[in-house]
Amino acid sequence: MLRTPVVIANSLFIRDHIISIYGYPAAQIVVAPRGIEPALFDPATISAKQRADMRTELGGSGRPLVIMVGRITSWKGHAILIDAIARLTHKDVDFAFVGSGIDNLIVELKTKVAALGIADRVHFAGSRRDIPVVLAAADLAISASTRPEAFGRAAIEAQAMGVPVIATDHGGSRETVIPGKTGWLVTPGDADAMASAIDEALADPARCAEMGASGRANVLAHFTTQAMLEKEFSGYTRVLARTAPR
């Protein structure tokens, strides 16, 4: 990497990491945040029936639905979220973990859920390909990673679908989630802080709806595939300008 004239980073967090760890010149780094395709992640394309059917599939009740999308690995924070669920003031809520993962960890998490007496509220949905519909059915999305996300695509996908996000306060999430406007940032690994944020969100559905609308506007303004490609292309043009015959 140090031999190249330009490096493309997918977040400011990764740019700063490259600078601090490798001593790469800041002026030679192009930041191109990852993006979503607006036509694919568009809540207007999801019907009321699709939402209702998905809510039934993921929760099976008329309660609020909170979604966590991501591969089930130890650092994604599923165990922390489970602890937070057990501490909530709002008990009448369904949670769905969407994603595949490490089999023995999934067994451990299911055992933990049962031991805490919350098995009726926590659902393991497995891997799915219909994430826009899953998110459209949700009232709230969670990113609970205990290690920093390099970027954190789940947060922008949720916001694109008009869903407010609670994310942990480090890594790329600091660049995609605007506290108080599109969601909440909480201390990594802190189940009490996570529970408090979830309770706050569920207590005010109107505010959540406003945050969801702001989140979609935030994504459309900053995190689309078109914006990503334009910034990546600027890196290529810089390299070509250096190597062009003179």
mmCIF file of C-alpha atoms in Angstrom:
data_model
loop_
_atom_site.group_PDB
_atom_site.id
_atom_site.type_symbol
_atom_site.label_atom_id
_atom_site.label_comp_id
_atom_site.label_asym_id
_atom_site.label_seq_id
_atom_site.Cartn_x
_atom_site.Cartn_y
_atom_site.Cartn_z
ATOM 1 C CA MET A 1 0.000 0.000 0.000
ATOM 2 C CA LEU A 2 2.808 2.396 0.857
ATOM 3 C CA ARG A 3 4.132 2.113 -2.714
ATOM 4 C CA THR A 4 0.957 3.462 -4.304
ATOM 5 C CA PRO A 5 0.342 7.135 -5.149
ATOM 6 C CA VAL A 6 -3.304 6.975 -3.980
ATOM 7 C CA VAL A 7 -5.206 4.909 -1.427
ATOM 8 C CA ILE A 8 -9.006 4.774 -1.253
ATOM 9 C CA ALA A 9 -10.486 4.510 2.270
ATOM 10 C CA ASN A 10 -14.131 3.689 2.922
ATOM 11 C CA SER A 11 -14.453 6.016 5.930
ATOM 12 C CA LEU A 12 -12.663 8.786 7.781
ATOM 13 C CA PHE A 13 -12.025 6.240 10.527
ATOM 14 C CA ILE A 14 -10.086 4.018 8.115
ATOM 15 C CA ARG A 15 -8.294 7.048 6.638
ATOM 16 C CA ASP A 16 -7.060 8.009 10.102
ATOM 17 C CA HIS A 17 -6.076 4.390 10.791
ATOM 18 C CA ILE A 18 -3.991 4.273 7.609
ATOM 19 C CA ILE A 19 -2.274 7.514 8.551
ATOM 20 C CA SER A 20 -1.549 6.572 12.168
ATOM 21 C CA ILE A 21 -0.533 2.935 11.640
ATOM 22 C CA TYR A 22 1.282 3.114 8.308
ATOM 23 C CA GLY A 23 2.330 6.757 8.140
ATOM 24 C CA TYR A 24 0.713 7.141 4.736
ATOM 25 C CA PRO A 25 0.358 10.803 3.607
ATOM 26 C CA ALA A 26 -3.126 12.179 4.259
ATOM 27 C CA ALA A 27 -3.067 14.152 0.998
ATOM 28 C CA GLN A 28 -2.823 10.898 -0.988
ATOM 29 C CA ILE A 29 -5.924 9.301 0.568
ATOM 30 C CA VAL A 30 -9.329 9.530 -1.091
ATOM 31 C CA VAL A 31 -12.266 8.871 1.253
ATOM 32 C CA ALA A 32 -15.128 7.138 -0.566
ATOM 33 C CA PRO A 33 -17.788 6.076 1.944
ATOM 34 C CA ARG A 34 -19.803 3.028 0.985
ATOM 35 C CA GLY A 35 -23.249 3.603 -0.465
ATOM 36 C CA ILE A 36 -26.645 2.079 -1.109
ATOM 37 C CA GLU A 37 -28.674 1.975 -4.309
ATOM 38 C CA PRO A 38 -31.626 4.342 -3.655
ATOM 39 C CA ALA A 39 -33.992 2.429 -5.945
ATOM 40 C CA LEU A 40 -33.349 -0.812 -4.045
ATOM 41 C CA PHE A 41 -33.491 0.665 -0.545
ATOM 42 C CA ASP A 42 -36.659 2.716 -0.988
ATOM 43 C CA PRO A 43 -39.454 2.403 1.605
ATOM 44 C CA ALA A 44 -41.988 3.654 -0.943
ATOM 45 C CA THR A 45 -41.587 0.413 -2.911
ATOM 46 C CA ILE A 46 -42.609 -1.807 0.033
ATOM 47 C CA SER A 47 -46.362 -2.360 0.364
ATOM 48 C CA ALA A 48 -48.303 -2.320 3.622
ATOM 49 C CA LYS A 49 -49.013 -6.027 3.149
ATOM 50 C CA GLN A 50 -45.315 -6.838 2.719
ATOM 51 C CA ARG A 51 -44.546 -4.968 5.925
ATOM 52 C CA ALA A 52 -47.343 -6.660 7.840
ATOM 53 C CA ASP A 53 -46.388 -10.115 6.602
ATOM 54 C CA MET A 54 -42.751 -9.550 7.517
ATOM 55 C CA ARG A 55 -43.637 -8.298 10.987
ATOM 56 C CA THR A 56 -45.667 -11.449 11.530
ATOM 57 C CA GLU A 57 -42.814 -13.606 10.262
ATOM 58 C CA LEU A 58 -40.171 -11.956 12.425
ATOM 59 C CA GLY A 59 -42.158 -11.336 15.567
ATOM 60 C CA GLY A 60 -45.580 -12.823 15.308
ATOM 61 C CA SER A 61 -47.287 -10.050 17.241
ATOM 62 C CA GLY A 62 -48.547 -6.500 16.939
ATOM 63 C CA ARG A 63 -45.731 -5.230 19.141
ATOM 64 C CA PRO A 64 -42.940 -2.858 18.041
ATOM 65 C CA LEU A 65 -40.209 -4.655 16.086
ATOM 66 C CA VAL A 66 -36.500 -4.006 16.591
ATOM 67 C CA ILE A 67 -34.065 -5.466 14.030
ATOM 68 C CA MET A 68 -30.371 -6.244 14.145
ATOM 69 C CA VAL A 69 -28.949 -7.184 10.740
ATOM 70 C CA GLY A 70 -25.473 -8.668 10.579
ATOM 71 C CA ARG A 71 -23.398 -11.802 10.727
ATOM 72 C CA ILE A 72 -23.546 -13.429 14.165
ATOM 73 C CA THR A 73 -19.977 -13.277 15.478
ATOM 74 C CA SER A 74 -18.682 -12.441 18.948
ATOM 75 C CA TRP A 75 -17.702 -8.851 18.155
ATOM 76 C CA LYS A 76 -20.999 -7.826 16.558
ATOM 77 C CA GLY A 77 -22.463 -7.431 20.048
ATOM 78 C CA HIS A 78 -25.450 -9.769 19.992
ATOM 79 C CA ALA A 79 -24.734 -10.848 23.584
ATOM 80 C CA ILE A 80 -24.677 -7.223 24.732
ATOM 81 C CA LEU A 81 -27.999 -6.545 23.042
ATOM 82 C CA ILE A 82 -29.515 -9.628 24.687
ATOM 83 C CA ASP A 83 -28.423 -8.320 28.086
ATOM 84 C CA ALA A 84 -29.962 -4.954 27.197
ATOM 85 C CA ILE A 85 -33.269 -6.573 26.196
ATOM 86 C CA ALA A 86 -33.499 -8.241 29.607
ATOM 87 C CA ARG A 87 -33.090 -4.828 31.283
ATOM 88 C CA LEU A 88 -35.670 -2.891 29.263
ATOM 89 C CA THR A 89 -38.511 -1.003 30.859
ATOM 90 C CA HIS A 90 -40.494 -1.634 27.662
ATOM 91 C CA LYS A 91 -41.139 -5.374 27.733
ATOM 92 C CA ASP A 92 -43.776 -5.547 24.995
ATOM 93 C CA VAL A 93 -41.310 -5.542 22.090
ATOM 94 C CA ASP A 94 -40.091 -8.087 19.545
ATOM 95 C CA PHE A 95 -36.436 -8.360 18.537
ATOM 96 C CA ALA A 96 -35.132 -10.162 15.457
ATOM 97 C CA PHE A 97 -31.521 -11.120 14.734
ATOM 98 C CA VAL A 98 -31.182 -11.347 10.959
ATOM 99 C CA GLY A 99 -28.074 -13.057 9.649
ATOM 100 C CA SER A 100 -26.164 -16.306 9.687
ATOM 101 C CA GLY A 101 -23.060 -16.893 11.756
ATOM 102 C CA ILE A 102 -20.968 -19.177 13.921
ATOM 103 C CA ASP A 103 -23.123 -22.162 14.879
ATOM 104 C CA ASN A 104 -21.832 -22.681 18.419
ATOM 105 C CA LEU A 105 -22.190 -18.981 19.170
ATOM 106 C CA ILE A 106 -25.797 -19.027 17.973
ATOM 107 C CA VAL A 107 -26.466 -21.941 20.331
ATOM 108 C CA GLU A 108 -24.851 -19.992 23.196
ATOM 109 C CA LEU A 109 -26.961 -16.920 22.430
ATOM 110 C CA LYS A 110 -30.167 -18.942 22.300
ATOM 111 C CA THR A 111 -29.251 -20.532 25.645
ATOM 112 C CA LYS A 112 -28.636 -17.081 27.107
ATOM 113 C CA VAL A 113 -31.973 -15.825 25.798
ATOM 114 C CA ALA A 114 -33.777 -18.754 27.389
ATOM 115 C CA ALA A 115 -31.938 -18.317 30.709
ATOM 116 C CA LEU A 116 -32.950 -14.644 30.844
ATOM 117 C CA GLY A 117 -36.581 -15.528 30.192
ATOM 118 C CA ILE A 118 -36.897 -13.469 27.009
ATOM 119 C CA ALA A 119 -37.224 -16.250 24.426
ATOM 120 C CA ASP A 120 -40.741 -15.085 23.552
ATOM 121 C CA ARG A 121 -39.346 -11.704 22.483
ATOM 122 C CA VAL A 122 -36.108 -12.639 20.683
ATOM 123 C CA HIS A 123 -36.203 -14.328 17.285
ATOM 124 C CA PHE A 124 -33.293 -15.718 15.239
ATOM 125 C CA ALA A 125 -34.286 -15.223 11.605
ATOM 126 C CA GLY A 126 -31.184 -16.617 9.903
ATOM 127 C CA SER A 127 -29.725 -15.361 6.636
ATOM 128 C CA ARG A 128 -32.110 -13.522 4.317
ATOM 129 C CA ARG A 129 -31.913 -11.871 0.915
ATOM 130 C CA ASP A 130 -34.913 -9.535 1.380
ATOM 131 C CA ILE A 131 -33.217 -7.007 3.685
ATOM 132 C CA PRO A 132 -35.101 -3.944 2.339
ATOM 133 C CA VAL A 133 -38.413 -5.597 3.299
ATOM 134 C CA VAL A 134 -37.011 -6.677 6.672
ATOM 135 C CA LEU A 135 -35.948 -3.125 7.437
ATOM 136 C CA ALA A 136 -39.179 -1.603 6.160
ATOM 137 C CA ALA A 137 -41.042 -3.733 8.701
ATOM 138 C CA ALA A 138 -38.902 -2.512 11.606
ATOM 139 C CA ASP A 139 -39.484 0.340 14.032
ATOM 140 C CA LEU A 140 -35.841 0.527 15.103
ATOM 141 C CA ALA A 141 -32.488 -0.907 13.969
ATOM 142 C CA ILE A 142 -29.479 -1.792 16.109
ATOM 143 C CA SER A 143 -25.736 -1.955 15.441
ATOM 144 C CA ALA A 144 -24.113 -3.184 18.673
ATOM 145 C CA SER A 145 -20.564 -3.950 17.523
ATOM 146 C CA THR A 146 -18.031 -4.094 20.350
ATOM 147 C CA ARG A 147 -15.154 -3.449 17.942
ATOM 148 C CA PRO A 148 -15.218 -0.471 15.563
ATOM 149 C CA GLU A 149 -16.912 -1.004 12.223
ATOM 150 C CA ALA A 150 -14.673 0.050 9.350
ATOM 151 C CA PHE A 151 -17.773 1.665 7.884
ATOM 152 C CA GLY A 152 -20.948 -0.127 8.986
ATOM 153 C CA ARG A 153 -23.248 -0.702 6.043
ATOM 154 C CA ALA A 154 -26.161 -1.898 8.202
ATOM 155 C CA ALA A 155 -26.602 1.611 9.610
ATOM 156 C CA ILE A 156 -27.022 3.287 6.217
ATOM 157 C CA GLU A 157 -29.292 0.540 4.901
ATOM 158 C CA ALA A 158 -31.637 1.028 7.863
ATOM 159 C CA GLN A 159 -31.624 4.800 7.502
ATOM 160 C CA ALA A 160 -32.277 4.505 3.771
ATOM 161 C CA MET A 161 -35.453 2.596 4.649
ATOM 162 C CA GLY A 162 -36.544 5.343 7.051
ATOM 163 C CA VAL A 163 -35.615 3.450 10.223
ATOM 164 C CA PRO A 164 -33.768 5.195 13.092
ATOM 165 C CA VAL A 165 -30.580 3.508 14.297
ATOM 166 C CA ILE A 166 -28.954 2.857 17.649
ATOM 167 C CA ALA A 167 -25.248 2.208 17.065
ATOM 168 C CA THR A 168 -22.153 1.933 19.199
ATOM 169 C CA ASP A 169 -20.072 5.085 19.459
ATOM 170 C CA HIS A 170 -16.911 4.234 17.549
ATOM 171 C CA GLY A 171 -15.595 3.543 14.063
ATOM 172 C CA GLY A 172 -17.590 4.345 10.968
ATOM 173 C CA SER A 173 -20.879 4.633 12.876
ATOM 174 C CA ARG A 174 -19.790 8.074 14.070
ATOM 175 C CA GLU A 175 -19.892 9.190 10.442
ATOM 176 C CA THR A 176 -23.212 7.647 9.442
ATOM 177 C CA VAL A 177 -25.459 8.087 12.501
ATOM 178 C CA ILE A 178 -26.214 11.642 13.636
ATOM 179 C CA PRO A 179 -27.076 11.567 17.366
ATOM 180 C CA GLY A 180 -30.445 13.129 18.121
ATOM 181 C CA LYS A 181 -31.267 13.484 14.430
ATOM 182 C CA THR A 182 -31.056 10.057 12.766
ATOM 183 C CA GLY A 183 -30.506 7.890 15.831
ATOM 184 C CA TRP A 184 -28.418 7.312 18.945
ATOM 185 C CA LEU A 185 -24.766 6.481 19.655
ATOM 186 C CA VAL A 186 -24.074 4.492 22.822
ATOM 187 C CA THR A 187 -20.969 3.306 24.643
ATOM 188 C CA PRO A 188 -19.662 0.046 23.130
ATOM 189 C CA GLY A 189 -20.232 -3.002 25.323
ATOM 190 C CA ASP A 190 -22.538 -1.131 27.722
ATOM 191 C CA ALA A 191 -25.820 -3.052 28.020
ATOM 192 C CA ASP A 192 -27.338 -0.435 30.329
ATOM 193 C CA ALA A 193 -26.645 2.364 27.836
ATOM 194 C CA MET A 194 -28.101 0.265 25.029
ATOM 195 C CA ALA A 195 -31.226 -0.507 27.078
ATOM 196 C CA SER A 196 -31.662 3.173 27.936
ATOM 197 C CA ALA A 197 -31.462 4.187 24.271
ATOM 198 C CA ILE A 198 -33.955 1.502 23.218
ATOM 199 C CA ASP A 199 -36.373 2.562 25.965
ATOM 200 C CA GLU A 200 -36.027 6.202 24.891
ATOM 201 C CA ALA A 201 -36.720 5.331 21.270
ATOM 202 C CA LEU A 202 -39.731 3.133 21.998
ATOM 203 C CA ALA A 203 -41.236 5.757 24.276
ATOM 204 C CA ASP A 204 -41.621 8.257 21.430
ATOM 205 C CA PRO A 205 -42.784 6.731 18.114
ATOM 206 C CA ALA A 206 -43.378 10.181 16.588
ATOM 207 C CA ARG A 207 -39.771 11.170 17.232
ATOM 208 C CA CYS A 208 -38.608 7.872 15.751
ATOM 209 C CA ALA A 209 -40.618 8.586 12.610
ATOM 210 C CA GLU A 210 -38.970 12.016 12.308
ATOM 211 C CA MET A 211 -35.537 10.460 12.799
ATOM 212 C CA GLY A 212 -36.323 7.879 10.150
ATOM 213 C CA ALA A 213 -37.167 10.588 7.629
ATOM 214 C CA SER A 214 -33.985 12.480 8.536
ATOM 215 C CA GLY A 215 -31.990 9.276 8.221
ATOM 216 C CA ARG A 216 -33.175 8.658 4.681
ATOM 217 C CA ALA A 217 -32.342 12.248 3.730
ATOM 218 C CA ASN A 218 -28.892 11.808 5.289
ATOM 219 C CA VAL A 219 -28.200 8.671 3.259
ATOM 220 C CA LEU A 220 -29.464 10.116 -0.014
ATOM 221 C CA ALA A 221 -27.258 13.161 0.493
ATOM 222 C CA HIS A 222 -24.053 11.341 1.457
ATOM 223 C CA PHE A 223 -24.138 7.557 1.105
ATOM 224 C CA THR A 224 -25.333 6.451 -2.330
ATOM 225 C CA THR A 225 -23.519 4.164 -4.755
ATOM 226 C CA GLN A 226 -23.304 7.063 -7.196
ATOM 227 C CA ALA A 227 -21.480 9.246 -4.665
ATOM 228 C CA MET A 228 -19.206 6.348 -3.733
ATOM 229 C CA LEU A 229 -18.293 5.635 -7.368
ATOM 230 C CA GLU A 230 -17.623 9.283 -8.143
ATOM 231 C CA LYS A 231 -15.183 9.534 -5.227
ATOM 232 C CA GLU A 232 -13.504 6.252 -6.120
ATOM 233 C CA PHE A 233 -13.208 7.416 -9.728
ATOM 234 C CA SER A 234 -11.490 10.585 -8.535
ATOM 235 C CA GLY A 235 -8.772 8.362 -7.081
ATOM 236 C CA TYR A 236 -8.285 6.619 -10.422
ATOM 237 C CA THR A 237 -8.092 9.932 -12.275
ATOM 238 C CA ARG A 238 -5.419 11.140 -9.866
ATOM 239 C CA VAL A 239 -3.340 8.029 -10.588
ATOM 240 C CA LEU A 240 -3.861 8.327 -14.348
ATOM 241 C CA ALA A 241 -2.847 12.004 -14.250
ATOM 242 C CA ARG A 242 0.454 11.001 -12.626
ATOM 243 C CA THR A 243 1.188 8.233 -15.140
ATOM 244 C CA ALA A 244 0.018 9.886 -18.357
ATOM 245 C CA PRO A 245 2.714 10.509 -21.004
ATOM 246 C CA ARG A 246 4.051 14.041 -21.020
#
